[in-house]
PDB file of N, CA and C in Angstrom:
ATOM      1  N   ALA A 107     -11.076 -11.392 -24.579  1.00 55.00           N
ATOM      2  CA  ALA A 107     -11.369 -10.107 -23.243  1.00 55.00           C
ATOM      3  C   ALA A 107     -11.521 -11.262 -21.639  1.00 55.00           C
ATOM      4  N   SER A 108     -10.924 -10.204 -21.275  1.00 76.00           N
ATOM      5  CA  SER A 108     -10.064 -10.850 -20.128  1.00 76.00           C
ATOM      6  C   SER A 108     -11.131 -11.156 -18.465  1.00 76.00           C
ATOM      7  N   GLY A 109     -12.341 -10.402 -18.331  1.00 88.00           N
ATOM      8  CA  GLY A 109     -13.064 -10.267 -17.699  1.00 88.00           C
ATOM      9  C   GLY A 109     -12.972  -9.168 -16.129  1.00 88.00           C
ATOM     10  N   ILE A 110     -11.930  -8.660 -16.807  1.00 94.00           N
ATOM     11  CA  ILE A 110     -11.050  -7.682 -15.730  1.00 94.00           C
ATOM     12  C   ILE A 110     -12.046  -6.365 -15.496  1.00 94.00           C
ATOM     13  N   ILE A 111     -12.363  -5.550 -14.955  1.00 95.00           N
ATOM     14  CA  ILE A 111     -13.580  -4.307 -15.390  1.00 95.00           C
ATOM     15  C   ILE A 111     -12.276  -3.584 -15.570  1.00 95.00           C
ATOM     16  N   THR A 112     -12.807  -2.529 -16.658  1.00 95.00           N
ATOM     17  CA  THR A 112     -11.777  -1.141 -17.208  1.00 95.00           C
ATOM     18  C   THR A 112     -12.749  -0.591 -16.701  1.00 95.00           C
ATOM     19  N   ASP A 113     -13.933  -0.498 -16.499  1.00 96.00           N
ATOM     20  CA  ASP A 113     -14.905   1.520 -16.614  1.00 96.00           C
ATOM     21  C   ASP A 113     -16.476   0.480 -16.010  1.00 96.00           C
ATOM     22  N   ILE A 114     -16.336   1.464 -15.126  1.00 94.00           N
ATOM     23  CA  ILE A 114     -17.706   0.899 -13.874  1.00 94.00           C
ATOM     24  C   ILE A 114     -18.753   2.389 -14.326  1.00 94.00           C
ATOM     25  N   ASN A 115     -19.961   2.274 -14.432  1.00 95.00           N
ATOM     26  CA  ASN A 115     -20.968   3.266 -13.816  1.00 95.00           C
ATOM     27  C   ASN A 115     -21.908   3.631 -12.811  1.00 95.00           C
ATOM     28  N   ALA A 116     -22.260   4.543 -12.288  1.00 95.00           N
ATOM     29  CA  ALA A 116     -23.290   5.138 -10.997  1.00 95.00           C
ATOM     30  C   ALA A 116     -23.538   3.823 -10.102  1.00 95.00           C
ATOM     31  N   PRO A 117     -24.563   3.599 -11.267  1.00 93.00           N
ATOM     32  CA  PRO A 117     -25.462   2.241 -10.889  1.00 93.00           C
ATOM     33  C   PRO A 117     -24.426   1.672 -10.308  1.00 93.00           C
ATOM     34  N   PHE A 118     -23.933   0.546 -10.846  1.00 92.00           N
ATOM     35  CA  PHE A 118     -23.299  -0.587 -10.631  1.00 92.00           C
ATOM     36  C   PHE A 118     -22.481  -0.449  -9.690  1.00 92.00           C
ATOM     37  N   GLU A 119     -21.692   0.972  -9.031  1.00 94.00           N
ATOM     38  CA  GLU A 119     -21.421   1.858  -7.965  1.00 94.00           C
ATOM     39  C   GLU A 119     -22.320   1.203  -6.613  1.00 94.00           C
ATOM     40  N   LEU A 120     -23.647   1.681  -7.391  1.00 92.00           N
ATOM     41  CA  LEU A 120     -24.533   1.975  -6.379  1.00 92.00           C
ATOM     42  C   LEU A 120     -25.090   0.016  -5.690  1.00 92.00           C
ATOM     43  N   LEU A 121     -25.244   0.006  -6.949  1.00 90.00           N
ATOM     44  CA  LEU A 121     -25.378  -1.332  -6.427  1.00 90.00           C
ATOM     45  C   LEU A 121     -24.769  -2.491  -5.587  1.00 90.00           C
ATOM     46  N   THR A 122     -23.312  -2.486  -5.632  1.00 92.00           N
ATOM     47  CA  THR A 122     -22.280  -2.871  -4.766  1.00 92.00           C
ATOM     48  C   THR A 122     -22.147  -2.198  -3.851  1.00 92.00           C
ATOM     49  N   GLY A 123     -22.188  -1.824  -3.498  1.00 93.00           N
ATOM     50  CA  GLY A 123     -21.573  -0.435  -2.349  1.00 93.00           C
ATOM     51  C   GLY A 123     -20.481  -0.283  -2.830  1.00 93.00           C
ATOM     52  N   LYS A 124     -19.551  -0.361  -3.658  1.00 94.00           N
ATOM     53  CA  LYS A 124     -18.173  -0.792  -3.587  1.00 94.00           C
ATOM     54  C   LYS A 124     -17.580   0.544  -4.351  1.00 94.00           C
ATOM     55  N   PRO A 125     -16.750   1.177  -4.129  1.00 96.00           N
ATOM     56  CA  PRO A 125     -16.462   3.027  -4.914  1.00 96.00           C
ATOM     57  C   PRO A 125     -15.709   2.726  -6.222  1.00 96.00           C
ATOM     58  N   ARG A 126     -15.823   3.195  -7.512  1.00 96.00           N
ATOM     59  CA  ARG A 126     -14.860   2.959  -8.461  1.00 96.00           C
ATOM     60  C   ARG A 126     -13.856   2.574  -8.333  1.00 96.00           C
ATOM     61  N   ASN A 127     -12.736   3.347  -7.525  1.00 96.00           N
ATOM     62  CA  ASN A 127     -11.363   2.238  -7.412  1.00 96.00           C
ATOM     63  C   ASN A 127     -11.268   1.071  -7.234  1.00 96.00           C
ATOM     64  N   ALA A 128     -12.105   1.448  -5.879  1.00 95.00           N
ATOM     65  CA  ALA A 128     -12.186  -0.437  -5.673  1.00 95.00           C
ATOM     66  C   ALA A 128     -12.458  -1.616  -6.764  1.00 95.00           C
ATOM     67  N   LEU A 129     -13.044  -1.140  -7.876  1.00 96.00           N
ATOM     68  CA  LEU A 129     -13.927  -2.033  -8.472  1.00 96.00           C
ATOM     69  C   LEU A 129     -13.248  -1.975 -10.019  1.00 96.00           C
ATOM     70  N   VAL A 130     -12.945  -0.922 -10.546  1.00 97.00           N
ATOM     71  CA  VAL A 130     -12.139  -1.055 -11.432  1.00 97.00           C
ATOM     72  C   VAL A 130     -10.342  -1.593 -11.148  1.00 97.00           C
ATOM     73  N   GLY A 131     -10.209  -3.013 -12.272  1.00 96.00           N
ATOM     74  CA  GLY A 131      -9.124  -3.685 -12.013  1.00 96.00           C
ATOM     75  C   GLY A 131      -8.996  -4.824 -11.538  1.00 96.00           C
ATOM     76  N   ALA A 132     -10.284  -5.145 -11.561  1.00 96.00           N
ATOM     77  CA  ALA A 132     -10.845  -5.827 -10.098  1.00 96.00           C
ATOM     78  C   ALA A 132     -12.055  -7.194 -11.186  1.00 96.00           C
ATOM     79  N   PRO A 133     -11.465  -8.586 -11.029  1.00 96.00           N
ATOM     80  CA  PRO A 133     -12.541  -9.979 -11.942  1.00 96.00           C
ATOM     81  C   PRO A 133     -14.127  -9.278 -11.776  1.00 96.00           C
ATOM     82  N   LEU A 134     -14.567  -8.891 -13.459  1.00 94.00           N
ATOM     83  CA  LEU A 134     -16.202  -9.086 -12.882  1.00 94.00           C
ATOM     84  C   LEU A 134     -16.658 -10.273 -11.727  1.00 94.00           C
ATOM     85  N   ALA A 135     -16.278 -11.104 -12.445  1.00 95.00           N
ATOM     86  CA  ALA A 135     -16.434 -12.639 -11.783  1.00 95.00           C
ATOM     87  C   ALA A 135     -16.377 -12.191 -10.634  1.00 95.00           C
ATOM     88  N   ASP A 136     -15.985 -11.651  -9.513  1.00 95.00           N
ATOM     89  CA  ASP A 136     -15.892 -11.563  -8.330  1.00 95.00           C
ATOM     90  C   ASP A 136     -16.674 -10.572  -7.292  1.00 95.00           C
ATOM     91  N   GLN A 137     -17.362 -10.077  -8.486  1.00 95.00           N
ATOM     92  CA  GLN A 137     -18.221  -8.870  -7.846  1.00 95.00           C
ATOM     93  C   GLN A 137     -19.593  -9.963  -7.819  1.00 95.00           C
ATOM     94  N   PHE A 138     -19.909 -11.115  -8.287  1.00 95.00           N
ATOM     95  CA  PHE A 138     -20.639 -12.247  -7.955  1.00 95.00           C
ATOM     96  C   PHE A 138     -21.297 -12.865  -6.467  1.00 95.00           C
ATOM     97  N   THR A 139     -22.202 -13.666  -5.853  1.00 96.00           N
ATOM     98  CA  THR A 139     -21.496 -14.581  -5.246  1.00 96.00           C
ATOM     99  C   THR A 139     -21.231 -16.318  -5.340  1.00 96.00           C
ATOM    100  N   ASP A 140     -21.561 -16.195  -6.706  1.00 96.00           N
ATOM    101  CA  ASP A 140     -20.822 -17.998  -6.826  1.00 96.00           C
ATOM    102  C   ASP A 140     -20.067 -16.953  -7.840  1.00 96.00           C
ATOM    103  N   PRO A 141     -18.499 -17.138  -8.076  1.00 95.00           N
ATOM    104  CA  PRO A 141     -17.729 -16.245  -9.193  1.00 95.00           C
ATOM    105  C   PRO A 141     -17.108 -17.550 -10.059  1.00 95.00           C
ATOM    106  N   VAL A 142     -17.273 -18.650 -10.223  1.00 95.00           N
ATOM    107  CA  VAL A 142     -16.877 -19.447 -10.751  1.00 95.00           C
ATOM    108  C   VAL A 142     -17.966 -19.698 -11.686  1.00 95.00           C
ATOM    109  N   ARG A 143     -19.737 -19.578 -11.204  1.00 94.00           N
ATOM    110  CA  ARG A 143     -20.565 -19.854 -12.117  1.00 94.00           C
ATOM    111  C   ARG A 143     -20.901 -18.671 -12.627  1.00 94.00           C
ATOM    112  N   ALA A 144     -20.201 -17.442 -12.656  1.00 93.00           N
ATOM    113  CA  ALA A 144     -20.008 -16.166 -12.588  1.00 93.00           C
ATOM    114  C   ALA A 144     -19.358 -16.021 -14.118  1.00 93.00           C
ATOM    115  N   GLN A 145     -17.814 -16.793 -13.950  1.00 93.00           N
ATOM    116  CA  GLN A 145     -17.017 -16.796 -14.680  1.00 93.00           C
ATOM    117  C   GLN A 145     -17.311 -17.824 -16.102  1.00 93.00           C
ATOM    118  N   SER A 146     -18.052 -18.617 -15.739  1.00 91.00           N
ATOM    119  CA  SER A 146     -18.729 -19.424 -17.362  1.00 91.00           C
ATOM    120  C   SER A 146     -19.277 -18.467 -17.909  1.00 91.00           C
ATOM    121  N   ALA A 147     -20.365 -18.020 -17.041  1.00 89.00           N
ATOM    122  CA  ALA A 147     -21.336 -17.023 -18.189  1.00 89.00           C
ATOM    123  C   ALA A 147     -20.937 -15.947 -18.641  1.00 89.00           C
ATOM    124  N   LEU A 148     -19.445 -15.241 -17.961  1.00 88.00           N
ATOM    125  CA  LEU A 148     -18.652 -14.525 -19.353  1.00 88.00           C
ATOM    126  C   LEU A 148     -17.632 -15.175 -19.839  1.00 88.00           C
ATOM    127  N   ALA A 149     -17.224 -16.241 -19.765  1.00 89.00           N
ATOM    128  CA  ALA A 149     -16.645 -16.488 -20.992  1.00 89.00           C
ATOM    129  C   ALA A 149     -17.495 -17.233 -22.408  1.00 89.00           C
ATOM    130  N   ARG A 150     -19.093 -17.604 -22.003  1.00 88.00           N
ATOM    131  CA  ARG A 150     -20.160 -18.048 -22.660  1.00 88.00           C
ATOM    132  C   ARG A 150     -20.487 -16.512 -23.551  1.00 88.00           C
ATOM    133  N   ALA A 151     -20.618 -15.248 -22.912  1.00 85.00           N
ATOM    134  CA  ALA A 151     -21.057 -14.279 -23.151  1.00 85.00           C
ATOM    135  C   ALA A 151     -19.936 -13.594 -24.004  1.00 85.00           C
ATOM    136  N   PHE A 152     -18.831 -13.662 -24.073  1.00 85.00           N
ATOM    137  CA  PHE A 152     -17.661 -13.282 -24.856  1.00 85.00           C
ATOM    138  C   PHE A 152     -17.424 -14.022 -25.761  1.00 85.00           C
ATOM    139  N   ALA A 153     -17.302 -15.048 -25.968  1.00 89.00           N
ATOM    140  CA  ALA A 153     -17.731 -16.338 -27.067  1.00 89.00           C
ATOM    141  C   ALA A 153     -18.400 -16.027 -28.060  1.00 89.00           C
ATOM    142  N   ASN A 154     -20.291 -15.877 -27.572  1.00 87.00           N
ATOM    143  CA  ASN A 154     -20.707 -15.593 -28.446  1.00 87.00           C
ATOM    144  C   ASN A 154     -21.781 -14.363 -28.216  1.00 87.00           C
ATOM    145  N   ASP A 155     -21.305 -13.245 -27.637  1.00 82.00           N
ATOM    146  CA  ASP A 155     -21.434 -11.781 -28.037  1.00 82.00           C
ATOM    147  C   ASP A 155     -22.709 -11.577 -27.031  1.00 82.00           C
ATOM    148  N   SER A 156     -23.218 -12.541 -26.462  1.00 82.00           N
ATOM    149  CA  SER A 156     -24.562 -12.386 -25.812  1.00 82.00           C
ATOM    150  C   SER A 156     -24.376 -13.762 -24.813  1.00 82.00           C
ATOM    151  N   ILE A 157     -25.522 -13.463 -23.760  1.00 85.00           N
ATOM    152  CA  ILE A 157     -26.013 -14.644 -22.906  1.00 85.00           C
ATOM    153  C   ILE A 157     -27.455 -14.468 -22.676  1.00 85.00           C
ATOM    154  N   ASN A 158     -28.564 -15.419 -22.506  1.00 85.00           N
ATOM    155  CA  ASN A 158     -29.250 -15.484 -22.365  1.00 85.00           C
ATOM    156  C   ASN A 158     -30.000 -16.095 -20.901  1.00 85.00           C
ATOM    157  N   ASP A 159     -30.713 -15.739 -20.024  1.00 84.00           N
ATOM    158  CA  ASP A 159     -31.748 -17.264 -19.331  1.00 84.00           C
ATOM    159  C   ASP A 159     -30.442 -17.258 -17.909  1.00 84.00           C
ATOM    160  N   PHE A 160     -29.718 -16.863 -17.943  1.00 86.00           N
ATOM    161  CA  PHE A 160     -28.701 -16.824 -16.829  1.00 86.00           C
ATOM    162  C   PHE A 160     -28.494 -15.385 -15.851  1.00 86.00           C
ATOM    163  N   ASP A 161     -29.182 -16.109 -14.553  1.00 92.00           N
ATOM    164  CA  ASP A 161     -29.469 -15.049 -13.880  1.00 92.00           C
ATOM    165  C   ASP A 161     -28.208 -15.597 -12.583  1.00 92.00           C
ATOM    166  N   LEU A 162     -27.221 -14.322 -12.238  1.00 94.00           N
ATOM    167  CA  LEU A 162     -26.234 -14.588 -11.148  1.00 94.00           C
ATOM    168  C   LEU A 162     -27.022 -13.591 -10.476  1.00 94.00           C
ATOM    169  N   LEU A 163     -26.527 -13.903  -8.576  1.00 96.00           N
ATOM    170  CA  LEU A 163     -26.779 -12.731  -7.675  1.00 96.00           C
ATOM    171  C   LEU A 163     -25.629 -11.966  -7.282  1.00 96.00           C
ATOM    172  N   VAL A 164     -25.746 -10.394  -7.462  1.00 95.00           N
ATOM    173  CA  VAL A 164     -24.588  -9.443  -6.915  1.00 95.00           C
ATOM    174  C   VAL A 164     -24.902  -9.259  -5.303  1.00 95.00           C
ATOM    175  N   PRO A 165     -24.110  -9.720  -4.690  1.00 95.00           N
ATOM    176  CA  PRO A 165     -24.589  -9.094  -3.457  1.00 95.00           C
ATOM    177  C   PRO A 165     -24.294  -7.825  -2.659  1.00 95.00           C
ATOM    178  N   ARG A 166     -25.345  -7.694  -2.435  1.00 93.00           N
ATOM    179  CA  ARG A 166     -25.797  -6.038  -1.717  1.00 93.00           C
ATOM    180  C   ARG A 166     -24.733  -6.076  -0.563  1.00 93.00           C
ATOM    181  N   PRO A 167     -24.550  -4.444  -0.047  1.00 90.00           N
ATOM    182  CA  PRO A 167     -23.625  -4.177   1.357  1.00 90.00           C
ATOM    183  C   PRO A 167     -24.395  -4.431   2.469  1.00 90.00           C
ATOM    184  N   ASP A 168     -25.619  -3.770   2.459  1.00 93.00           N
ATOM    185  CA  ASP A 168     -26.722  -4.089   3.469  1.00 93.00           C
ATOM    186  C   ASP A 168     -26.455  -6.311   4.171  1.00 93.00           C
ATOM    187  N   GLY A 169     -26.030  -7.141   2.972  1.00 92.00           N
ATOM    188  CA  GLY A 169     -26.625  -8.287   3.552  1.00 92.00           C
ATOM    189  C   GLY A 169     -26.905  -9.267   2.093  1.00 92.00           C
ATOM    190  N   SER A 170     -27.523  -8.695   1.632  1.00 95.00           N
ATOM    191  CA  SER A 170     -29.034  -8.926   1.046  1.00 95.00           C
ATOM    192  C   SER A 170     -28.631  -8.839  -0.434  1.00 95.00           C
ATOM    193  N   HIS A 171     -28.843  -9.876  -1.146  1.00 95.00           N
ATOM    194  CA  HIS A 171     -28.471  -9.501  -2.751  1.00 95.00           C
ATOM    195  C   HIS A 171     -29.767  -9.687  -3.676  1.00 95.00           C
ATOM    196  N   ILE A 172     -28.976  -9.431  -5.089  1.00 93.00           N
ATOM    197  CA  ILE A 172     -30.071  -9.065  -6.130  1.00 93.00           C
ATOM    198  C   ILE A 172     -29.701  -9.439  -7.322  1.00 93.00           C
ATOM    199  N   SER A 173     -30.671 -10.326  -7.685  1.00 93.00           N
ATOM    200  CA  SER A 173     -30.387 -10.893  -9.463  1.00 93.00           C
ATOM    201  C   SER A 173     -30.093 -10.036 -10.567  1.00 93.00           C
ATOM    202  N   VAL A 174     -29.743 -10.666 -11.222  1.00 89.00           N
ATOM    203  CA  VAL A 174     -28.784  -9.885 -12.582  1.00 89.00           C
ATOM    204  C   VAL A 174     -28.738 -10.539 -13.426  1.00 89.00           C
ATOM    205  N   SER A 175     -29.563 -10.428 -14.600  1.00 81.00           N
ATOM    206  CA  SER A 175     -29.574 -11.436 -16.027  1.00 81.00           C
ATOM    207  C   SER A 175     -29.135 -10.848 -16.928  1.00 81.00           C
TER     208      SER A 175
END
């Protein structure tokens, strides 16, 4: 798995404030406030089929952040 977004759902569009066409084809790690840490989490998830107890922040259009895990 490459970590490139191939499909997106409406709730993630709302969460990020980005339209589908801006998200599909973009690196998933870049959708978080710390892309390096996100890439590490994604690598662990791809290798182990899951990941637990790992929070990341997604920036919102209003400048706030939301924690996802």
